[in-house]
Amino acid sequence: MRGNFFFTALVLLMTAAMSSAAVSVIDYGIFASGADGKIRGWDTVGGDRMTVTGIDGGIEISVQSAGRAFNDTGFTLVKTPVAKGSYRITVTIGGDAGAKLFIGPRIAATPPAKDTIGPDIWETVGAAEKNISARYTVLDDTTLRIIIGVGMKENAGKKIAIRNLSFEAFTPEAPKTEVKAGAGTEYDNIIITNDVDDGSKPARLPVTVSIDESIVLRAGGKRCLGFVLGAFPIDGYFMNEQRTEISAEMRNVLATIPAPLNRIIMYVGSADPQSFRWKYAVGPMESRTAAKFTAWDKPLTAACGPAELIGAVRGGYAPARFIWTLNMRNDTPEDAADLAEFLTGDGSSPRGATNWAKLRIDGGAKQPVDIVTFELGNEEEWVSGSNRMSISDYVDRCRKMIAAVRSVYPKATFAPHAATAPWGYSRFKGEDWRDWHRTLLRELGNDISYLAFHPYYYGYPTSVIETYFDVIRDDVKNITGSDRIKLYISEHGLWPAQKQGERWEKTWYTTHALMGCLATAQFINRLYARDDIGLATYHCFNAGPWGLVYRGKQTKALYTTGIVDMFRLYNDAMGANVLSSTVTGDWTDPAKDDVSCTVTATDSKDGINLIIVNREKITKRDAVFSFKGRYDLIRSVTLTAPSVHSYNDENEKRIMVKDDAPVMADFSAYTVPEKSIVALYLKRRQ
């Protein structure tokens, strides 16, 4: 933990071996009074007053006063090694209703700021005892402790019981690397995996895929195949040298990129009063206002404003739809109403002196923009210090923006954002990450259609990311009484590992190398397996290391990465509905960290399409299929490369796509190559 959030901590040493047996780590005898009269491992600081006594299977803490201080380290008398691997912590809590506690595993040997190994647990005690659990990955043989914090002001006068704390090993997984990644604090200490293969896996393994085409799992379509238009300035990518129109080069590139859903985020603003706003980039060039996209930018005037950008994207992909991220800091509700007119009006009936819709039309976006939803800001609560937006302030601004936009565009839908980076939330913010979205659901539930969320993977594997989806899904149902509100994954992508002593930029290529394509494809398959996911937009078109499009440093020419090829494959193969499918075999369980083979089955006009992802580096999958009906294989499309580290650059296209037309009558088996994404097109037999 860091910052000024303080708790009283109970530090528990724990022992575990790589086995399936649970190891109880709460034993009151461990904490019996020593010669100094103190309970071992218990640290009461800053004037907190409480009593700890032993009960059956655990301890009971009676809090007299609390809330002044926190010691993250506590006292440790014995250091017991823990073997590397995957574990689950479970615990039973009870006591007085309304009491709160924090449970978090820590690596004993590291500084407090760098010692987390996974998501912390924040819980409120209810009327009855309840069991809670969380999963963690330990990268190396080390020493662990569990911190249980109870020194919150609201706990004064309450009792908290902690029983049956256990630490259970899962099946060992592929080796892991350093517990450090990211340029910003959002993703410090997330767990980055190595390549899927550890050098000892078999050359081929069987897998069974059962399809029930009579059961529609969820809507398919292209609503999870979007990406983010988020980089400013984009003039160097989009505009010609004179900055007067979209370049022919970019128009040619856009014609090759399917763009069904586009998140526009460059106008979200910041605490800097000179930060970029949408009104600064519309109208004649001489009337536009110079602004800064980030605090370290020089003020620039944008030639490629929202009208030019939207017009260019639709020029390459006519049915393109858009999501607009509203500026919650610098724009007023009246600005938001003007924006709604700018995007959706036809220019025939301006609301005021400025005809905003006509400015869009004159800028190159002739038809009204098809807006799927308005996103209410971007990671507003993640900002540090006095610039951080509180939940009450955020809710108030959301209400005003919603009302303003709907006054012009009544059918508008909205997506406030859930907590940013919940895997490190308690450590960075000292809060329960769930409180943010739970408040939004209670206060805004009737006015919103989505909750935006930003997961990056590997990072935590997709199995862990989905546990956060589960929490939000369950809260939506429990608080609102229905599952109408869906998750909008407004950013996602492979988070590149950073090796100790090396610059992070050295691994940026992995985001769009073959390994990045495979990781993102697996994530998309998992999104389409869940009915609680409504929308998804990959980050990002040309920002940071995740780009779909880059300009070569030597040739100065635009080129596309393998992520574009991956999205083409999905856009072509994805049908209107996702069908029920079951995959069995090694490394196919989506709830396990080692999952590397996933399948999406979707309907087509005359049959079924299958999208199969095999992330294994050396292992082919001999797949056997079963269906309710009978089908012929008429087409296969395979995306792969010589190595998982292969990536496109300005000189060479290394991500390869092979499109074949094999005819396999009465299709029932197929060998999926290693490190590949395969789309199979099956035609129903007459």
XYZ file of C-alpha atoms in Angstrom:
686
model
C 0.000 0.000 0.000
C 1.124 3.540 -0.571
C -0.464 6.927 -0.024
C -2.194 8.225 3.051
C -4.664 5.424 3.649
C -4.020 3.742 6.944
C -5.261 0.594 8.572
C -4.237 -1.660 11.398
C -2.735 -4.789 9.907
C -2.649 -8.386 10.923
C 0.209 -10.100 9.141
C -0.110 -13.847 8.754
C 2.692 -16.043 7.501
C 1.598 -18.889 5.309
C 3.029 -22.066 3.933
C 1.987 -23.881 0.778
C 3.319 -26.651 -1.433
C 2.425 -27.285 -5.050
C -0.369 -29.685 -4.265
C -4.140 -29.737 -4.355
C -4.477 -29.877 -0.570
C -5.589 -26.766 1.299
C -3.232 -25.535 3.984
C -4.864 -23.800 6.933
C -2.884 -20.734 7.878
C -5.053 -19.323 10.680
C -4.049 -21.104 13.846
C -4.470 -19.066 17.004
C -1.499 -20.858 18.474
C 0.733 -19.165 15.901
C -0.292 -15.833 17.347
C -0.089 -16.760 21.018
C 1.437 -14.164 23.290
C 5.217 -14.051 23.399
C 7.440 -12.989 26.257
C 6.554 -9.377 25.553
C 2.842 -10.105 25.968
C 1.999 -9.255 22.346
C 0.217 -11.514 19.918
C 2.675 -12.515 17.235
C 2.116 -10.872 13.875
C -0.287 -8.299 15.293
C 0.649 -4.644 14.968
C -1.522 -1.933 16.488
C -0.321 1.550 15.593
C -1.261 5.205 15.636
C -3.521 5.056 18.683
C -5.789 2.309 17.361
C -7.201 0.270 20.230
C -8.484 -3.261 19.763
C -8.423 -6.705 21.332
C -7.590 -9.938 19.530
C -8.752 -13.257 20.960
C -8.738 -16.803 19.684
C -11.960 -18.515 18.593
C -12.675 -21.851 16.951
C -10.828 -21.875 13.610
C -9.569 -18.310 13.797
C -9.577 -15.046 15.674
C -12.030 -12.370 16.759
C -11.048 -8.709 16.699
C -12.879 -6.279 18.949
C -12.262 -2.705 17.770
C -12.501 0.013 20.406
C -11.143 2.863 18.256
C -9.481 3.039 14.841
C -8.791 5.066 11.769
C -5.644 7.013 12.541
C -2.778 4.942 11.143
C -1.684 1.874 9.228
C 1.452 -0.248 9.256
C 1.741 -2.341 6.105
C 4.579 -4.490 7.403
C 3.597 -5.728 10.870
C 5.778 -8.120 12.845
C 7.135 -11.329 11.350
C 9.010 -13.791 13.505
C 9.305 -16.673 11.050
C 9.732 -16.592 7.283
C 8.293 -19.640 5.559
C 8.874 -20.282 1.818
C 6.020 -20.576 -0.654
C 6.550 -22.462 -3.923
C 5.786 -20.676 -7.182
C 2.471 -21.490 -8.808
C -1.218 -20.576 -8.779
C -3.220 -20.463 -5.565
C -6.613 -19.652 -4.174
C -7.126 -17.937 -0.827
C -10.435 -18.558 0.942
C -11.656 -17.197 4.260
C -14.854 -17.023 6.289
C -15.739 -13.653 7.798
C -18.433 -12.637 10.232
C -19.122 -10.324 13.122
C -21.111 -7.150 13.463
C -22.967 -6.044 10.340
C -21.381 -3.081 8.583
C -17.828 -3.760 9.711
C -15.226 -3.648 6.920
C -11.956 -5.419 6.349
C -9.198 -5.619 3.787
C -7.340 -8.846 2.923
C -4.276 -8.821 0.702
C -1.385 -11.233 0.095
C 2.083 -9.713 0.035
C 5.592 -10.846 -0.784
C 7.499 -10.452 2.464
C 10.888 -9.677 0.946
C 9.854 -6.707 -1.219
C 9.154 -3.064 -0.356
C 5.493 -2.375 0.445
C 4.942 -0.430 -2.785
C 5.942 -3.412 -4.927
C 4.727 -6.393 -2.942
C 1.268 -7.195 -4.249
C 0.649 -10.441 -6.147
C -2.929 -9.919 -7.221
C -6.306 -8.360 -6.469
C -6.923 -7.357 -2.873
C -10.196 -8.318 -1.200
C -12.390 -5.632 0.342
C -15.444 -6.937 2.165
C -18.261 -5.644 4.342
C -19.476 -7.967 7.077
C -23.135 -8.904 6.805
C -25.665 -10.336 9.209
C -24.414 -13.857 8.552
C -20.959 -15.349 8.024
C -19.854 -15.616 4.416
C -17.055 -17.266 2.476
C -14.888 -15.185 0.157
C -12.010 -16.158 -2.119
C -9.504 -14.805 -4.629
C -6.917 -16.293 -6.991
C -3.233 -15.401 -7.112
C -0.085 -16.343 -9.000
C 3.302 -16.546 -7.267
C 6.154 -16.168 -9.736
C 9.064 -17.496 -7.709
C 9.733 -19.441 -4.560
C 9.351 -16.731 -1.944
C 7.841 -15.825 1.407
C 4.279 -14.600 1.618
C 2.236 -12.915 4.283
C -1.432 -11.998 4.365
C -2.409 -8.547 5.563
C -5.818 -8.166 7.176
C -6.657 -4.525 7.764
C -9.469 -3.605 10.129
C -8.453 -0.149 11.376
C -11.200 1.827 9.630
C -13.210 4.457 11.505
C -16.499 2.718 10.784
C -15.275 -0.371 12.658
C -15.129 1.385 16.057
C -17.308 -0.500 18.507
C -17.615 -3.555 16.244
C -16.340 -7.125 16.329
C -14.933 -8.982 13.316
C -14.453 -12.749 13.160
C -11.965 -14.328 10.734
C -12.081 -18.113 10.403
C -10.810 -20.920 8.211
C -8.297 -18.928 6.204
C -6.734 -21.347 3.716
C -4.256 -21.271 0.880
C -4.814 -23.862 -1.862
C -2.520 -24.698 -4.766
C -3.765 -25.143 -8.332
C -2.156 -27.200 -11.084
C 1.230 -25.654 -11.985
C 1.184 -23.368 -15.023
C 3.672 -22.164 -17.595
C 6.613 -20.205 -16.142
C 6.094 -16.528 -15.417
C 8.422 -13.566 -15.572
C 8.775 -10.347 -13.623
C 5.998 -8.840 -11.515
C 6.341 -5.425 -13.166
C 4.812 -3.852 -16.226
C 3.524 -0.611 -17.541
C 4.517 2.959 -18.070
C 1.894 4.268 -15.671
C 0.652 3.302 -12.260
C -2.504 1.664 -13.586
C -0.676 -1.539 -14.386
C 2.304 -1.592 -12.022
C 2.861 -5.088 -10.690
C 0.475 -6.930 -12.956
C 1.746 -10.417 -13.750
C 3.219 -10.833 -17.194
C 3.451 -14.344 -18.611
C 6.152 -15.653 -20.866
C 5.378 -17.285 -24.190
C 2.764 -20.000 -23.787
C 5.216 -22.792 -24.561
C 7.823 -23.693 -21.941
C 9.868 -25.883 -24.295
C 8.536 -29.191 -22.979
C 5.041 -29.389 -24.435
C 3.995 -32.044 -26.969
C 3.983 -31.455 -30.707
C 0.241 -32.137 -30.911
C -2.710 -32.669 -28.607
C -6.346 -33.657 -29.187
C -9.239 -31.290 -28.558
C -12.980 -31.931 -28.816
C -15.411 -29.240 -29.965
C -19.161 -29.825 -29.600
C -21.507 -27.368 -31.354
C -25.235 -27.141 -30.678
C -26.463 -24.913 -33.463
C -30.000 -24.958 -32.057
C -28.876 -22.878 -29.046
C -28.025 -19.196 -29.547
C -25.653 -18.133 -26.789
C -25.826 -14.407 -27.534
C -25.913 -11.902 -30.375
C -22.789 -11.926 -32.495
C -22.271 -9.186 -35.027
C -19.416 -6.718 -34.945
C -20.078 -4.790 -31.724
C -17.020 -6.350 -30.069
C -14.741 -5.706 -33.058
C -14.189 -1.990 -32.637
C -11.106 0.074 -31.927
C -10.161 3.402 -30.407
C -9.419 6.548 -32.396
C -7.468 8.145 -29.615
C -4.249 9.801 -30.701
C -3.712 13.526 -31.110
C -2.258 15.101 -33.084
C -3.372 12.802 -35.888
C -2.695 15.279 -38.676
C 0.581 13.527 -39.512
C -1.274 10.293 -40.140
C -4.448 11.514 -41.799
C -3.787 14.818 -43.564
C -1.899 15.630 -46.730
C 1.266 17.727 -46.555
C -0.689 20.943 -46.981
C -3.043 19.905 -44.124
C -6.043 20.736 -46.289
C -7.630 17.281 -46.744
C -7.315 13.590 -45.876
C -4.344 12.169 -47.770
C -4.847 9.673 -50.575
C -2.418 7.360 -48.769
C -4.594 7.259 -45.639
C -7.767 6.811 -47.692
C -6.177 3.756 -49.306
C -5.197 2.365 -45.905
C -8.653 2.959 -44.421
C -10.203 1.066 -47.330
C -8.408 -2.063 -46.061
C -9.498 -1.765 -42.400
C -12.954 -2.904 -41.298
C -14.161 -0.259 -38.838
C -17.597 -1.297 -37.542
C -17.222 0.507 -34.189
C -14.980 3.491 -33.443
C -14.384 5.119 -30.066
C -13.411 8.779 -30.341
C -11.489 9.770 -27.218
C -9.112 12.581 -28.162
C -11.432 15.260 -26.814
C -11.833 13.984 -23.227
C -9.778 16.845 -21.756
C -7.708 17.038 -18.598
C -7.174 19.302 -15.613
C -5.053 21.580 -17.827
C -7.250 24.507 -18.938
C -5.445 24.449 -22.306
C -6.358 20.819 -22.941
C -8.008 19.804 -26.197
C -11.761 20.250 -26.718
C -13.944 19.281 -29.658
C -15.057 22.849 -30.381
C -11.405 23.820 -30.918
C -11.241 21.538 -33.980
C -14.358 22.369 -36.017
C -15.119 25.015 -38.598
C -12.711 26.826 -40.930
C -9.043 26.323 -40.129
C -8.483 29.994 -39.339
C -11.154 29.881 -36.625
C -9.800 26.807 -34.811
C -8.085 27.103 -31.426
C -4.651 25.691 -30.594
C -4.663 23.345 -27.605
C -2.633 20.689 -25.803
C -3.503 17.016 -25.876
C -1.289 16.256 -22.847
C 0.366 18.457 -20.239
C 3.748 18.143 -21.967
C 2.488 19.044 -25.457
C 2.868 22.404 -27.093
C -0.467 23.933 -28.145
C -1.334 22.802 -31.680
C -4.154 23.517 -34.083
C -5.839 20.387 -35.436
C -6.521 20.153 -39.157
C -8.045 16.697 -38.754
C -10.934 17.475 -36.456
C -13.904 15.258 -35.630
C -15.736 15.968 -38.898
C -12.688 15.152 -41.041
C -11.919 12.049 -38.971
C -15.448 10.647 -39.087
C -15.725 11.380 -42.799
C -12.432 9.593 -43.493
C -13.386 6.477 -41.506
C -16.771 6.230 -43.213
C -15.068 6.737 -46.561
C -13.174 3.508 -45.954
C -15.998 1.629 -44.212
C -19.430 3.068 -44.986
C -21.443 1.378 -42.169
C -19.027 2.611 -39.478
C -20.627 3.421 -36.115
C -19.133 5.575 -33.381
C -18.823 6.015 -29.629
C -18.018 9.495 -28.345
C -16.184 9.960 -25.037
C -17.491 13.153 -23.439
C -15.196 15.727 -21.842
C -16.359 15.717 -18.224
C -13.800 18.261 -17.006
C -13.735 21.174 -19.436
C -16.970 20.950 -21.411
C -20.207 22.304 -19.988
C -23.604 20.629 -20.373
C -24.350 23.210 -23.076
C -21.187 22.089 -24.897
C -22.510 18.519 -24.701
C -25.856 19.593 -26.149
C -24.028 21.384 -28.971
C -22.019 18.211 -29.552
C -25.196 16.157 -29.873
C -26.391 18.597 -32.535
C -22.989 18.517 -34.246
C -22.999 14.720 -34.459
C -26.639 13.868 -35.100
C -28.252 16.933 -36.675
C -29.040 17.373 -40.363
C -28.336 21.120 -40.408
C -31.925 22.129 -41.113
C -32.867 23.376 -37.649
C -29.966 24.796 -35.610
C -30.638 25.323 -31.908
C -28.813 28.634 -31.693
C -26.615 31.125 -33.496
C -24.131 28.435 -34.560
C -25.298 25.689 -36.901
C -23.169 22.902 -35.426
C -24.471 20.192 -37.760
C -23.571 22.291 -40.803
C -19.991 22.599 -39.496
C -19.837 18.794 -39.470
C -21.274 18.578 -42.975
C -18.859 21.191 -44.289
C -15.978 19.315 -42.624
C -16.600 16.157 -44.631
C -19.050 14.070 -42.533
C -22.136 14.610 -44.662
C -24.629 12.266 -43.001
C -25.553 12.321 -39.282
C -23.220 10.162 -37.224
C -24.499 6.783 -36.022
C -23.676 7.058 -32.300
C -23.916 3.763 -30.419
C -23.362 5.349 -27.005
C -21.818 8.337 -25.266
C -19.054 7.372 -22.854
C -19.013 9.603 -19.778
C -15.360 10.581 -19.483
C -12.265 8.414 -19.257
C -10.668 7.074 -16.042
C -11.724 10.207 -14.187
C -11.168 8.735 -10.727
C -7.642 7.507 -11.509
C -6.146 11.017 -11.574
C -3.986 11.724 -8.528
C -4.275 14.420 -5.917
C -6.707 17.314 -6.014
C -7.518 16.696 -9.695
C -9.107 13.358 -8.892
C -12.853 13.331 -9.478
C -14.854 12.015 -6.546
C -17.748 9.645 -7.100
C -20.269 12.278 -5.975
C -18.803 14.863 -8.360
C -18.699 12.324 -11.181
C -22.339 11.292 -10.649
C -23.420 14.944 -10.597
C -21.573 15.698 -13.843
C -22.961 12.543 -15.446
C -26.529 13.576 -14.653
C -26.035 17.002 -16.198
C -24.350 15.637 -19.331
C -27.023 12.966 -19.814
C -29.807 15.515 -19.541
C -28.082 17.936 -21.926
C -27.420 15.360 -24.643
C -30.908 13.875 -24.409
C -32.459 17.317 -24.732
C -31.133 17.261 -28.307
C -30.864 13.536 -29.030
C -33.525 11.771 -26.924
C -32.543 8.226 -27.886
C -28.939 8.644 -26.691
C -27.493 5.915 -24.474
C -24.664 6.344 -21.982
C -21.702 4.483 -20.496
C -20.081 5.755 -17.293
C -16.847 4.011 -16.415
C -16.203 1.459 -13.711
C -13.123 1.754 -11.511
C -9.816 1.913 -13.373
C -7.365 -0.964 -12.826
C -9.219 -2.677 -9.944
C -6.371 -5.194 -9.535
C -4.345 -2.458 -7.817
C -7.149 -0.261 -6.541
C -6.871 -0.783 -2.823
C -3.120 -0.298 -2.984
C -3.282 2.937 -4.957
C -6.562 4.397 -3.756
C -7.169 2.741 -0.404
C -10.717 1.944 -1.475
C -12.878 -0.961 -2.509
C -12.950 -0.775 -6.322
C -16.516 -2.068 -6.370
C -17.890 0.947 -4.499
C -17.424 3.118 -7.604
C -19.609 1.120 -9.999
C -22.074 0.140 -7.282
C -22.729 3.818 -6.603
C -23.174 4.434 -10.335
C -25.697 1.619 -10.573
C -27.692 2.935 -7.614
C -27.611 6.573 -8.710
C -27.712 6.294 -12.518
C -29.003 2.799 -13.210
C -32.152 3.940 -15.002
C -30.228 6.294 -17.304
C -27.302 4.159 -18.465
C -26.900 1.197 -20.796
C -23.254 0.231 -20.225
C -20.401 0.334 -17.731
C -17.039 0.985 -19.391
C -14.025 -1.055 -18.282
C -10.336 -1.184 -19.306
C -8.719 -4.619 -19.019
C -5.290 -5.343 -20.487
C -3.933 -8.883 -20.698
C -1.194 -10.876 -20.296
C -1.073 -8.944 -17.702
C -3.466 -10.999 -15.779
C -4.584 -13.926 -17.939
C -8.067 -13.795 -19.419
C -9.271 -16.164 -16.677
C -8.433 -13.585 -14.010
C -9.788 -10.647 -16.027
C -13.111 -12.464 -16.255
C -13.426 -12.617 -12.463
C -13.762 -8.820 -12.521
C -16.387 -9.107 -15.265
C -18.233 -11.548 -13.006
C -18.295 -9.091 -10.100
C -19.721 -6.275 -12.231
C -22.243 -8.589 -13.911
C -23.518 -9.842 -10.552
C -23.697 -6.317 -9.120
C -25.707 -5.127 -12.119
C -28.265 -7.863 -11.533
C -28.362 -7.504 -7.747
C -28.628 -3.702 -7.694
C -30.801 -2.991 -10.733
C -32.846 -6.190 -10.765
C -32.024 -7.022 -14.394
C -29.110 -7.695 -16.722
C -30.007 -4.845 -19.104
C -26.801 -2.878 -18.386
C -23.871 -4.483 -20.186
C -20.116 -4.091 -19.971
C -18.429 -1.944 -22.576
C -14.746 -2.913 -22.887
C -13.700 0.499 -24.132
C -9.987 -0.310 -24.069
C -8.165 -3.616 -24.277
C -4.922 -4.992 -25.657
C -1.819 -6.954 -24.759
C 0.157 -5.107 -22.072
C 3.845 -5.536 -22.967
C 6.156 -6.988 -20.348
C 9.056 -4.990 -18.990
C 12.175 -6.895 -18.076
C 14.239 -5.719 -15.164
C 16.974 -3.335 -16.227
C 15.568 -2.876 -19.742
C 13.567 -0.052 -21.265
C 9.878 -0.818 -21.594
C 9.952 0.224 -25.249
C 12.043 -2.846 -26.024
C 8.953 -5.077 -25.761
C 6.379 -2.740 -27.269
C 6.419 -4.718 -30.506
C 4.797 -7.682 -28.710
C 1.423 -5.900 -28.653
C 1.079 -6.240 -32.420
C 3.454 -9.148 -33.034
C 1.884 -12.564 -33.539
C 1.756 -13.099 -29.757
C -0.310 -9.913 -29.442
C -2.658 -11.031 -32.227
C -3.154 -14.403 -30.528
C -3.738 -12.895 -27.083
C -6.242 -10.370 -28.425
C -8.037 -13.042 -30.457
C -8.379 -15.253 -27.372
C -9.771 -12.275 -25.459
C -12.294 -11.565 -28.222
C -13.384 -15.210 -28.244
C -14.007 -14.950 -24.510
C -15.987 -11.721 -24.962
C -18.281 -13.444 -27.455
C -18.802 -16.291 -24.978
C -20.327 -13.901 -22.428
C -23.781 -12.338 -22.617
C -22.767 -9.555 -20.204
C -20.412 -7.948 -22.773
C -22.185 -5.430 -24.975
C -19.390 -3.581 -26.789
C -15.616 -3.674 -27.136
C -13.050 -1.353 -28.727
C -9.392 -2.330 -29.035
C -6.816 0.265 -28.004
C -5.720 1.815 -30.344
C -5.650 2.910 -34.020
C -2.273 4.665 -33.925
C -1.380 5.348 -30.269
C 1.430 3.909 -28.171
C 2.629 0.396 -28.924
C -0.805 -1.032 -29.792
C -1.295 0.567 -33.189
C -3.131 -0.768 -36.191
C -1.340 1.773 -38.385
C 2.135 3.306 -38.132
C 4.245 5.579 -40.280
C 7.658 4.147 -41.089
C 10.620 6.001 -39.634
C 12.736 5.460 -42.746
C 10.271 5.244 -45.630
C 7.735 7.656 -44.062
C 5.053 5.421 -45.591
C 2.036 4.103 -43.687
C 1.863 0.375 -42.938
C -0.572 -1.851 -41.025
C 0.218 -4.288 -38.226
C -0.976 -7.855 -37.799
C -3.822 -6.599 -35.600
C -5.499 -5.346 -38.785
C -5.248 -8.830 -40.326
C -6.745 -10.308 -37.167
C -9.702 -7.903 -37.240
C -10.268 -8.629 -40.943
C -10.491 -12.331 -40.176
C -13.032 -11.755 -37.408
C -15.116 -9.259 -39.357
C -15.426 -11.640 -42.282
C -16.224 -14.743 -40.233
C -18.459 -13.324 -37.487
C -22.168 -13.979 -38.027
C -25.261 -12.481 -36.442
C -25.448 -14.995 -33.584
C -22.984 -16.875 -31.400
C -23.878 -20.544 -31.051
C -23.427 -22.816 -28.061
C -20.073 -24.607 -28.112
C -18.127 -26.743 -25.659
C -14.363 -27.254 -25.906
C -12.603 -30.014 -23.960
C -8.978 -31.032 -23.749
C -5.755 -29.766 -22.250
C -5.513 -25.967 -21.872
C -9.128 -25.347 -22.918
C -10.770 -24.448 -19.592
C -11.464 -20.670 -19.711
C -11.502 -20.521 -15.908
C -7.857 -21.615 -15.725
C -4.831 -19.430 -16.253
C -3.290 -21.810 -18.795
C -6.153 -21.647 -21.306
C -4.699 -21.333 -24.810
C -7.273 -22.941 -27.127
C -10.643 -21.220 -27.573
C -13.444 -21.466 -30.141
C -16.251 -19.154 -31.242
C -19.047 -20.732 -33.293
C -21.263 -18.350 -35.233
C -24.065 -18.781 -37.721
C -23.870 -17.808 -41.383
C -26.340 -17.529 -44.240
C -25.849 -21.141 -45.278
C -24.131 -22.826 -42.340
C -21.674 -22.221 -39.500
C -18.357 -20.395 -39.160
C -15.798 -21.358 -36.523
C -13.009 -19.104 -35.232
C -10.349 -21.132 -33.439
C -7.407 -19.629 -31.539
C -4.395 -21.774 -30.642
C -1.831 -19.722 -28.697
C 0.517 -22.655 -28.162
C 3.919 -22.036 -29.723
C 4.764 -25.612 -30.752
C 1.609 -27.678 -30.193
C -0.876 -28.431 -32.958
C -4.451 -29.220 -31.913
C -6.085 -32.248 -33.545
C -9.690 -31.121 -33.289
C -12.700 -33.426 -33.534
C -16.062 -31.712 -34.067
C -19.650 -32.749 -33.430
C -22.766 -30.936 -34.646
C -26.508 -31.407 -34.632
C -26.513 -31.185 -38.425
C -24.087 -32.140 -41.211
C -21.692 -29.724 -42.931
C -19.021 -29.489 -45.601
C -15.876 -27.414 -45.090
C -15.650 -24.989 -48.035
C -13.099 -22.417 -46.894
C -10.325 -21.960 -44.328
C -8.424 -18.790 -43.400
C -5.293 -19.094 -41.249
C -3.350 -16.258 -39.610
C 0.137 -17.131 -38.373
C 3.819 -16.130 -38.635
C 7.258 -17.764 -38.434
C 7.507 -16.880 -34.729
C 5.271 -15.475 -32.018
C 7.735 -12.572 -32.008
C 7.207 -11.837 -35.727
C 5.638 -8.478 -36.537
C 5.070 -6.227 -39.534
C 7.207 -3.155 -40.093
C 7.742 -0.643 -42.869
C 10.025 -3.056 -44.741
C 8.371 -6.449 -44.388
C 4.955 -7.969 -43.691
C 5.646 -11.011 -41.499
C 2.129 -11.769 -40.244
C 0.760 -14.118 -42.896
C -2.838 -14.882 -43.853
C -3.546 -17.952 -45.968
C -6.971 -18.252 -47.573
C -7.763 -21.728 -48.932
C -10.809 -23.385 -50.440
C -10.556 -27.033 -49.371
C -13.589 -29.225 -49.860
C -14.070 -31.616 -46.967
C -17.414 -33.380 -47.192
C -19.168 -34.321 -43.960
C -16.685 -32.274 -41.974
C -15.741 -33.650 -38.537
C -11.989 -33.146 -37.960
C -9.296 -30.531 -38.529
C -5.718 -29.974 -37.359
C -5.264 -26.435 -36.062
C -1.657 -25.297 -36.566
C 0.432 -24.080 -33.660
C 0.432 -20.292 -32.957
C -2.496 -19.603 -35.256
C -5.969 -18.162 -35.638
C -8.141 -20.215 -37.997
C -11.552 -19.399 -39.453
C -13.428 -22.385 -40.863
C -16.453 -21.839 -43.131
C -18.936 -24.733 -43.060
C -21.818 -25.086 -45.485
C -24.927 -26.968 -44.435
C -25.435 -30.159 -46.413
C -28.654 -30.307 -48.412
